[in-house]
C-alpha cells in the first residue's frame, strides 16, 4: 500500500495472483490434512472430535494474532490485534463467528444429546431395575396356507407368555420376515397372516424394530418399509437406521442399536436357503460404499454403555451358510476398533454364540435364526476361528427358539429360549471400555 497525493492505491504484481491461489490451495489442503491427523485414531464421538478441533483451531489462531504484534511492540500494553479493522472487517468476523457458534452448538447437542431420536425408546420400569427385549430371526412363515409354521406359532406363543411375566419393552426382528419371496405391496395379506395374526399376544403389541433379509429382497423391501406408516408397532424406516434405548427417567442412554442391510452391503438378493455359493458382491458398489461410511460414522459416534449391531447375514457361523467374507473383511475390524458389544444376526436356522478377540478387544457374535425352520448343520465349523464357538443349538426339529436380552446398570445378558420358555444358554457382557 502506498500513499500518493492523499490517494491509497493497492498494487498486485503479475505473480501475485498465482501466489494467492497457491496460498489458498495449500492452506485448504493443510486444514484437511490437519483434521485427518487429529481424527485418524480417535474412537470418540465424531461430534466431540469436532469440538476438540474447534478449540485447537481457536488457540492456534489466537497465538499469532497476539504474538506478531507483541514481536514488534515488545509490550503487552501496546498489543492491539484488532488495529486497523474497519466496519466491513468486523461484519465479516461477526458472520463467521456466528456460523462457527451455531456449528459448535449443534456438535454439543449431538455429542451430548438431551432429547430422543425419532425411533428411540424408553425402557419399561421393572422392580428389579432390569429392561428386557426379545430377539427373533428368520420367522417369516410360508407363502401358502396357513402362512405360518409350527415353529413360528410356538415361538410367538412362548414370546407372548414370557413377555407378560418379564414386562418386555420391544422386539428385534432380524430379517427373512416373509418366506420365500417377501411381500409385493404394502397391502400384501402376508402382513396379517404371517405377522399380525401370529404375534398377536398383548405383550407383543410393543415396537418391532425390523430389518431385511435375503428372502425379503426377493420381494419388495420398500413395501415392508412403507408398512411402518400404517402399523403401530412395525418400525422399519429405512434399509439402514439406528435407535437408542434410554433409561425410564430419560436421562441416559442404555444401548445404541445399529440396524443394517447385509444384502445391500454384500449381495445375495436372489440367494435361497439351498444356495451355498459365495455372495456375488453388492449390486451397486457406490451405494454400498456410502452405507459402509454411514456404519462407521454410527459406530464412531456411539457413546452408550452397550452397542449392538444387527444384520441378517452372519459375520461368523458354523452352520449351513457359514461366515460372510464381506462382513469378516470389512465389518469385523470396525467392531473391534470402536468397541462394539455384539453383532446379532439370523440367516442360519439355529442358535449360536461365538466370540473372537482382535487387538485386545473382545467381540460377541450371536446367530438367532431358529424361529421358523431348524437346521442342525455345522458344516462350516472349520471356517471360524479356533475355539470361537461357545454354544450351538438346533435341538428341536419342529419347534424353534429365540433370544431374550436383559440389561441393567452392571451388565447385559443374552439368553437363548426354546418354545417351552426354557433357558438353553446365557451369555453375559459388560459395559464397553
Coordinates of C-alpha atoms in Angstrom, one line a residue:
X1 CA 0.0 0.0 0.0
X2 CA 1.4 3.4 -0.9
X3 CA 0.0 6.9 -0.5
X4 CA 0.2 9.4 -3.4
X5 CA -1.5 12.8 -3.2
X6 CA -3.9 11.7 -0.5
X7 CA -5.0 8.6 -2.5
X8 CA -4.4 5.0 -1.5
X9 CA -3.5 2.5 -4.2
X10 CA -3.2 -1.3 -4.0
X11 CA -0.7 -3.0 -6.3
X12 CA -0.9 -6.7 -7.3
X13 CA 2.0 -7.8 -9.4
X14 CA 1.5 -10.4 -12.1
X15 CA 2.9 -13.2 -10.0
X16 CA 0.7 -12.2 -7.0
X17 CA -2.5 -13.8 -8.3
X18 CA -1.0 -17.3 -8.8
X19 CA 0.7 -17.0 -5.4
X20 CA -2.6 -16.2 -3.8
X21 CA -4.0 -19.3 -5.5
X22 CA -1.2 -21.4 -4.2
X23 CA -1.5 -20.0 -0.7
X24 CA -5.3 -20.7 -0.6
X25 CA -4.8 -24.2 -2.0
X26 CA -2.0 -25.2 0.4
X27 CA -4.0 -23.6 3.3
X28 CA -7.1 -25.6 2.4
X29 CA -5.1 -28.9 2.0
X30 CA -3.3 -28.3 5.2
X31 CA -6.6 -27.8 7.0
X32 CA -8.0 -31.1 5.6
X33 CA -4.7 -33.0 6.4
X34 CA -4.6 -31.5 9.9
X35 CA -8.2 -32.6 10.6
X36 CA -7.4 -36.1 9.2
X37 CA -4.4 -36.4 11.5
X38 CA -6.4 -35.3 14.6
X39 CA -9.2 -37.7 13.9
X40 CA -7.5 -40.7 12.5
X41 CA -7.0 -42.7 15.6
X42 CA -9.9 -41.4 17.7
X43 CA -12.7 -43.6 19.0
X44 CA -14.6 -40.7 20.5
X45 CA -17.8 -39.4 19.0
X46 CA -17.2 -37.5 15.7
X47 CA -19.0 -34.5 17.1
X48 CA -16.8 -34.5 20.2
X49 CA -13.8 -34.6 17.9
X50 CA -15.1 -31.6 16.1
X51 CA -15.3 -29.7 19.4
X52 CA -11.7 -30.6 20.1
X53 CA -10.7 -29.4 16.6
X54 CA -12.5 -26.0 17.0
X55 CA -10.9 -25.5 20.4
X56 CA -7.5 -26.3 19.0
X57 CA -8.0 -24.1 16.0
X58 CA -9.1 -21.1 18.1
X59 CA -6.0 -21.4 20.3
X60 CA -3.7 -21.9 17.3
X61 CA -5.1 -18.7 15.6
X62 CA -5.1 -16.7 18.8
X63 CA -1.3 -17.2 19.3
X64 CA -0.1 -15.4 16.1
X65 CA -2.9 -12.8 16.5
X66 CA -1.3 -11.7 19.7
X67 CA 2.3 -12.9 19.2
X68 CA 3.0 -11.0 16.0
X69 CA 2.0 -7.5 17.3
X70 CA 3.9 -8.3 20.5
X71 CA 7.0 -9.1 18.5
X72 CA 7.0 -5.6 17.1
X73 CA 5.8 -3.6 20.1
X74 CA 7.7 -5.6 22.8
X75 CA 4.9 -4.7 25.2
X76 CA 1.6 -6.3 26.1
X77 CA 0.1 -2.8 26.8
X78 CA 0.6 -1.8 23.2
X79 CA -0.7 -5.0 21.6
X80 CA -3.9 -4.5 19.7
X81 CA -4.6 -7.4 17.3
X82 CA -7.7 -5.5 16.0
X83 CA -5.9 -2.4 15.0
X84 CA -7.0 -1.1 11.6
X85 CA -10.2 -3.2 11.4
X86 CA -12.9 -1.5 9.5
X87 CA -16.7 -2.0 10.0
X88 CA -16.6 -4.4 7.0
X89 CA -13.9 -6.4 8.6
X90 CA -15.9 -6.6 11.8
X91 CA -19.0 -7.6 9.8
X92 CA -17.1 -10.4 8.2
X93 CA -15.7 -11.6 11.5
X94 CA -19.1 -11.5 13.2
X95 CA -20.8 -13.6 10.5
X96 CA -18.0 -16.2 10.6
X97 CA -18.1 -16.2 14.4
X98 CA -21.9 -16.7 14.4
X99 CA -21.5 -19.5 11.8
X100 CA -18.9 -21.3 14.0
X101 CA -21.0 -20.8 17.1
X102 CA -24.0 -22.4 15.5
X103 CA -21.9 -25.4 14.4
X104 CA -20.4 -25.8 17.9
X105 CA -23.9 -25.7 19.5
X106 CA -25.0 -28.4 17.0
X107 CA -22.0 -30.5 17.8
X108 CA -22.5 -30.2 21.5
X109 CA -26.2 -31.1 21.3
X110 CA -25.3 -34.1 19.1
X111 CA -22.3 -35.3 21.2
X112 CA -24.3 -34.9 24.5
X113 CA -27.9 -35.5 23.4
X114 CA -30.6 -34.3 25.7
X115 CA -33.6 -35.4 23.5
X116 CA -34.6 -38.6 21.9
X117 CA -34.2 -39.6 18.3
X118 CA -37.2 -40.3 16.2
X119 CA -37.1 -44.0 16.8
X120 CA -35.6 -44.1 20.3
X121 CA -37.4 -46.0 23.0
X122 CA -37.7 -45.6 26.8
X123 CA -37.1 -48.7 29.0
X124 CA -40.1 -50.1 30.8
X125 CA -39.6 -49.8 34.5
X126 CA -39.4 -53.1 36.4
X127 CA -38.9 -53.8 40.1
X128 CA -35.5 -55.4 39.5
X129 CA -34.3 -52.4 37.5
X130 CA -33.8 -54.6 34.5
X131 CA -35.0 -53.9 31.0
X132 CA -35.8 -56.8 28.7
X133 CA -36.5 -57.3 25.0
X134 CA -36.9 -60.2 22.6
X135 CA -34.7 -61.0 19.5
X136 CA -36.2 -63.2 16.7
X137 CA -34.8 -64.0 13.3
X138 CA -35.9 -65.9 10.2
X139 CA -39.5 -66.1 11.4
X140 CA -41.3 -65.5 8.1
X141 CA -43.9 -68.4 7.9
X142 CA -44.8 -69.8 4.5
X143 CA -46.2 -68.3 1.2
X144 CA -49.1 -70.8 1.2
X145 CA -51.9 -71.5 3.7
X146 CA -51.7 -71.4 6.7
X147 CA -48.9 -68.9 6.0
X148 CA -47.1 -69.9 9.2
X149 CA -45.1 -72.9 10.6
X150 CA -45.4 -74.8 13.8
X151 CA -42.1 -73.3 14.9
X152 CA -43.2 -69.8 14.3
X153 CA -46.5 -70.3 16.1
X154 CA -44.7 -72.0 19.1
X155 CA -42.1 -69.2 19.3
X156 CA -44.8 -66.5 19.1
X157 CA -46.8 -68.2 21.9
X158 CA -43.7 -68.5 24.1
X159 CA -42.7 -64.9 23.5
X160 CA -46.2 -63.7 24.3
X161 CA -46.4 -65.6 27.6
X162 CA -42.8 -64.7 28.7
X163 CA -43.4 -61.1 27.7
X164 CA -46.2 -60.8 30.3
X165 CA -44.0 -62.3 33.0
X166 CA -41.0 -60.2 32.2
X167 CA -42.7 -57.0 31.1
X168 CA -40.6 -56.8 27.9
X169 CA -40.1 -53.4 26.1
X170 CA -39.7 -54.3 22.4
X171 CA -38.6 -56.8 19.8
X172 CA -35.7 -57.0 17.3
X173 CA -36.7 -58.8 14.0
X174 CA -33.6 -59.8 12.1
X175 CA -34.8 -60.4 8.6
X176 CA -36.4 -63.1 6.4
X177 CA -39.7 -61.7 7.6
X178 CA -41.7 -63.3 4.8
X179 CA -40.7 -66.6 3.2
X180 CA -39.8 -67.2 0.4
X181 CA -40.1 -64.1 -1.7
X182 CA -41.0 -61.3 0.7
X183 CA -44.1 -59.2 0.1
X184 CA -45.2 -57.4 -3.1
X185 CA -47.1 -54.4 -1.8
X186 CA -47.9 -52.6 1.4
X187 CA -51.4 -54.2 1.3
X188 CA -50.0 -57.7 0.9
X189 CA -52.1 -60.1 3.0
X190 CA -48.8 -61.7 4.4
X191 CA -48.5 -58.8 6.9
X192 CA -51.7 -60.1 8.5
X193 CA -51.4 -63.8 8.1
X194 CA -47.7 -64.2 8.9
X195 CA -47.2 -61.3 11.4
X196 CA -50.2 -59.7 12.9
X197 CA -52.3 -62.9 13.4
X198 CA -49.3 -64.9 14.7
X199 CA -47.6 -62.5 17.1
X200 CA -50.9 -61.3 18.4
X201 CA -50.3 -61.5 22.2
X202 CA -50.9 -58.3 24.1
X203 CA -47.4 -58.3 25.4
X204 CA -46.1 -58.2 21.9
X205 CA -48.0 -55.1 20.9
X206 CA -44.8 -53.2 21.6
X207 CA -42.4 -51.8 19.0
X208 CA -40.9 -54.3 16.5
X209 CA -37.6 -53.0 15.1
X210 CA -37.3 -54.7 11.7
X211 CA -34.5 -55.2 9.1
X212 CA -34.5 -57.1 5.8
X213 CA -33.1 -60.5 4.9
X214 CA -32.3 -62.1 1.6
X215 CA -35.8 -63.5 1.2
X216 CA -37.3 -60.1 1.8
X217 CA -35.1 -58.8 -1.0
X218 CA -36.7 -61.4 -3.2
X219 CA -39.8 -59.3 -3.0
X220 CA -40.4 -55.6 -2.3
X221 CA -38.5 -54.4 0.7
X222 CA -39.8 -50.9 0.2
X223 CA -43.3 -52.2 0.8
X224 CA -42.1 -53.5 4.2
X225 CA -40.7 -50.1 4.9
X226 CA -43.9 -48.5 3.9
X227 CA -45.9 -50.8 6.2
X228 CA -44.4 -49.0 9.1
X229 CA -46.5 -45.9 8.3
X230 CA -49.7 -47.8 8.9
X231 CA -48.7 -50.3 11.7
X232 CA -48.5 -49.0 15.3
X233 CA -45.7 -51.4 16.1
X234 CA -43.8 -52.2 12.9
X235 CA -40.7 -49.9 12.9
X236 CA -38.7 -50.1 9.6
X237 CA -37.9 -46.6 8.5
X238 CA -35.2 -47.4 6.1
X239 CA -32.7 -50.1 4.9
X240 CA -30.2 -48.8 7.4
X241 CA -31.2 -46.9 10.6
X242 CA -30.2 -46.5 14.3
X243 CA -32.0 -46.0 17.6
X244 CA -31.3 -46.0 21.3
X245 CA -32.8 -47.5 24.4
X246 CA -33.0 -44.9 27.2
X247 CA -33.5 -45.2 31.0
X248 CA -37.0 -44.8 32.2
X249 CA -36.2 -41.3 33.6
X250 CA -35.0 -40.3 30.1
X251 CA -31.7 -39.1 31.5
X252 CA -29.2 -41.6 30.0
X253 CA -28.8 -44.0 27.1
X254 CA -28.5 -47.7 27.9
X255 CA -27.9 -49.2 24.5
X256 CA -27.2 -47.9 21.0
X257 CA -28.6 -50.1 18.2
X258 CA -27.4 -50.0 14.5
X259 CA -29.7 -51.8 12.0
X260 CA -28.0 -52.7 8.7
X261 CA -29.0 -54.4 5.4
X262 CA -26.3 -57.0 4.7
X263 CA -27.8 -57.7 1.3
X264 CA -27.1 -54.2 0.1
X265 CA -23.5 -54.5 1.5
X266 CA -22.6 -57.9 0.3
X267 CA -25.2 -59.1 -2.4
X268 CA -27.4 -62.1 -2.2
X269 CA -30.8 -60.8 -3.0
X270 CA -31.5 -63.9 -5.1
X271 CA -30.0 -66.3 -2.5
X272 CA -32.1 -69.3 -1.5
X273 CA -31.6 -71.4 1.6
X274 CA -30.2 -74.2 -0.6
X275 CA -27.8 -71.9 -2.4
X276 CA -24.3 -72.1 -0.8
X277 CA -22.3 -70.3 -3.5
X278 CA -20.2 -67.3 -2.4
X279 CA -22.0 -63.9 -2.4
X280 CA -21.5 -62.0 -5.7
X281 CA -20.9 -58.7 -4.0
X282 CA -23.2 -55.6 -3.9
X283 CA -25.4 -54.9 -6.9
X284 CA -24.4 -51.2 -6.5
X285 CA -20.9 -50.7 -5.2
X286 CA -21.3 -46.9 -4.8
X287 CA -24.5 -47.3 -2.7
X288 CA -22.8 -50.0 -0.6
X289 CA -19.7 -47.8 0.0
X290 CA -21.9 -44.9 1.1
X291 CA -23.6 -47.2 3.6
X292 CA -20.2 -48.6 4.8
X293 CA -19.3 -45.0 5.6
X294 CA -22.6 -44.5 7.4
X295 CA -22.0 -47.6 9.5
X296 CA -18.5 -46.4 10.5
X297 CA -19.9 -43.0 11.4
X298 CA -22.6 -44.6 13.6
X299 CA -20.0 -46.8 15.4
X300 CA -17.7 -43.9 15.9
X301 CA -20.3 -41.6 17.5
X302 CA -21.9 -44.1 19.8
X303 CA -21.5 -43.2 23.5
X304 CA -23.9 -45.7 25.1
X305 CA -22.5 -48.3 27.6
X306 CA -23.6 -51.0 25.1
X307 CA -23.5 -51.0 21.3
X308 CA -25.4 -53.7 19.4
X309 CA -25.1 -54.0 15.6
X310 CA -27.9 -56.1 14.0
X311 CA -28.0 -57.6 10.5
X312 CA -29.2 -60.7 8.6
X313 CA -26.1 -62.4 7.3
X314 CA -23.7 -63.7 10.0
X315 CA -20.1 -62.5 10.4
X316 CA -19.2 -65.9 11.9
X317 CA -21.3 -69.0 11.8
X318 CA -20.5 -72.7 11.9
X319 CA -23.8 -73.7 10.2
X320 CA -25.2 -74.1 6.7
X321 CA -24.1 -70.8 5.2
X322 CA -21.0 -70.2 7.4
X323 CA -19.1 -66.9 7.7
X324 CA -19.8 -64.0 5.4
X325 CA -16.5 -62.9 3.9
X326 CA -17.7 -59.4 3.0
X327 CA -18.5 -58.8 6.7
X328 CA -15.5 -60.6 8.1
X329 CA -13.2 -58.4 5.9
X330 CA -14.9 -55.0 6.4
X331 CA -17.3 -55.0 9.3
X332 CA -15.4 -57.1 11.9
X333 CA -12.4 -54.7 12.1
X334 CA -14.8 -51.8 12.8
X335 CA -16.4 -53.7 15.7
X336 CA -13.0 -54.0 17.4
X337 CA -11.9 -50.5 16.5
X338 CA -15.0 -48.9 18.0
X339 CA -15.5 -51.5 20.8
X340 CA -18.9 -52.8 19.8
X341 CA -20.6 -55.1 22.3
X342 CA -22.1 -57.7 20.0
X343 CA -23.3 -58.4 16.4
X344 CA -26.6 -60.2 16.3
X345 CA -28.0 -61.8 13.1
X346 CA -30.1 -64.6 11.6
X347 CA -29.8 -66.4 8.3
X348 CA -28.7 -69.8 9.6
X349 CA -31.6 -71.6 11.2
X350 CA -30.3 -72.4 14.7
X351 CA -29.0 -70.6 17.8
X352 CA -25.2 -69.8 18.1
X353 CA -22.9 -67.8 20.3
X354 CA -19.3 -67.2 19.1
X355 CA -16.6 -64.9 20.4
X356 CA -13.4 -63.5 18.9
X357 CA -10.6 -61.2 20.1
X358 CA -8.7 -58.7 18.0
X359 CA -6.2 -56.2 19.2
X360 CA -7.2 -56.9 22.8
X361 CA -10.9 -56.2 22.2
X362 CA -13.4 -58.9 22.9
X363 CA -16.4 -59.3 20.5
X364 CA -19.5 -61.4 20.7
X365 CA -21.4 -62.9 17.7
X366 CA -24.9 -64.3 18.1
X367 CA -27.0 -66.1 15.5
X368 CA -30.7 -66.1 16.3
X369 CA -32.3 -67.7 13.3
X370 CA -34.4 -70.5 14.7
X371 CA -38.0 -69.1 14.7
X372 CA -39.4 -70.8 11.6
X373 CA -37.1 -73.6 10.5
X374 CA -34.4 -75.6 12.3
X375 CA -31.2 -76.8 10.7
X376 CA -28.6 -78.8 12.7
X377 CA -25.8 -78.4 10.2
X378 CA -22.3 -77.5 11.4
X379 CA -20.6 -77.9 8.1
X380 CA -18.6 -74.6 8.4
X381 CA -17.2 -75.3 11.9
X382 CA -13.6 -75.3 10.5
X383 CA -14.2 -71.9 8.9
X384 CA -14.5 -69.9 12.1
X385 CA -11.6 -69.0 14.4
X386 CA -10.4 -71.8 16.7
X387 CA -12.4 -72.0 20.0
X388 CA -14.8 -69.3 18.8
X389 CA -18.0 -71.4 19.2
X390 CA -19.4 -71.2 22.7
X391 CA -22.8 -72.6 22.1
X392 CA -24.9 -74.2 19.3
X393 CA -28.5 -75.4 19.4
X394 CA -30.8 -76.9 16.8
X395 CA -32.2 -79.4 19.2
X396 CA -35.8 -79.5 18.1
X397 CA -36.7 -80.5 14.5
X398 CA -40.1 -78.9 14.8
X399 CA -40.2 -76.2 17.5
X400 CA -37.8 -73.3 17.4
X401 CA -36.2 -70.7 19.7
X402 CA -35.5 -67.0 20.1
X403 CA -33.4 -64.6 22.1
X404 CA -34.0 -62.6 25.3
X405 CA -31.8 -59.7 26.2
X406 CA -31.7 -58.3 29.7
X407 CA -29.8 -55.1 30.7
X408 CA -29.3 -53.3 34.0
X409 CA -26.6 -51.0 35.5
X410 CA -24.0 -53.7 35.7
X411 CA -24.3 -56.0 32.7
X412 CA -26.1 -57.0 29.5
X413 CA -27.1 -60.7 29.1
X414 CA -28.4 -62.5 26.0
X415 CA -30.2 -65.8 26.6
X416 CA -31.5 -68.4 24.1
X417 CA -35.0 -69.6 24.9
X418 CA -36.9 -72.5 23.4
X419 CA -40.6 -72.9 22.6
X420 CA -41.3 -74.2 26.2
X421 CA -39.9 -70.9 27.7
X422 CA -36.8 -72.8 29.0
X423 CA -33.5 -71.1 29.0
X424 CA -31.0 -73.0 26.9
X425 CA -27.9 -70.8 27.4
X426 CA -27.0 -67.3 28.6
X427 CA -24.0 -65.1 27.8
X428 CA -23.2 -62.1 30.0
X429 CA -21.5 -58.9 28.6
X430 CA -20.1 -56.0 30.5
X431 CA -20.0 -52.3 29.5
X432 CA -17.7 -51.1 26.7
X433 CA -14.2 -50.0 27.7

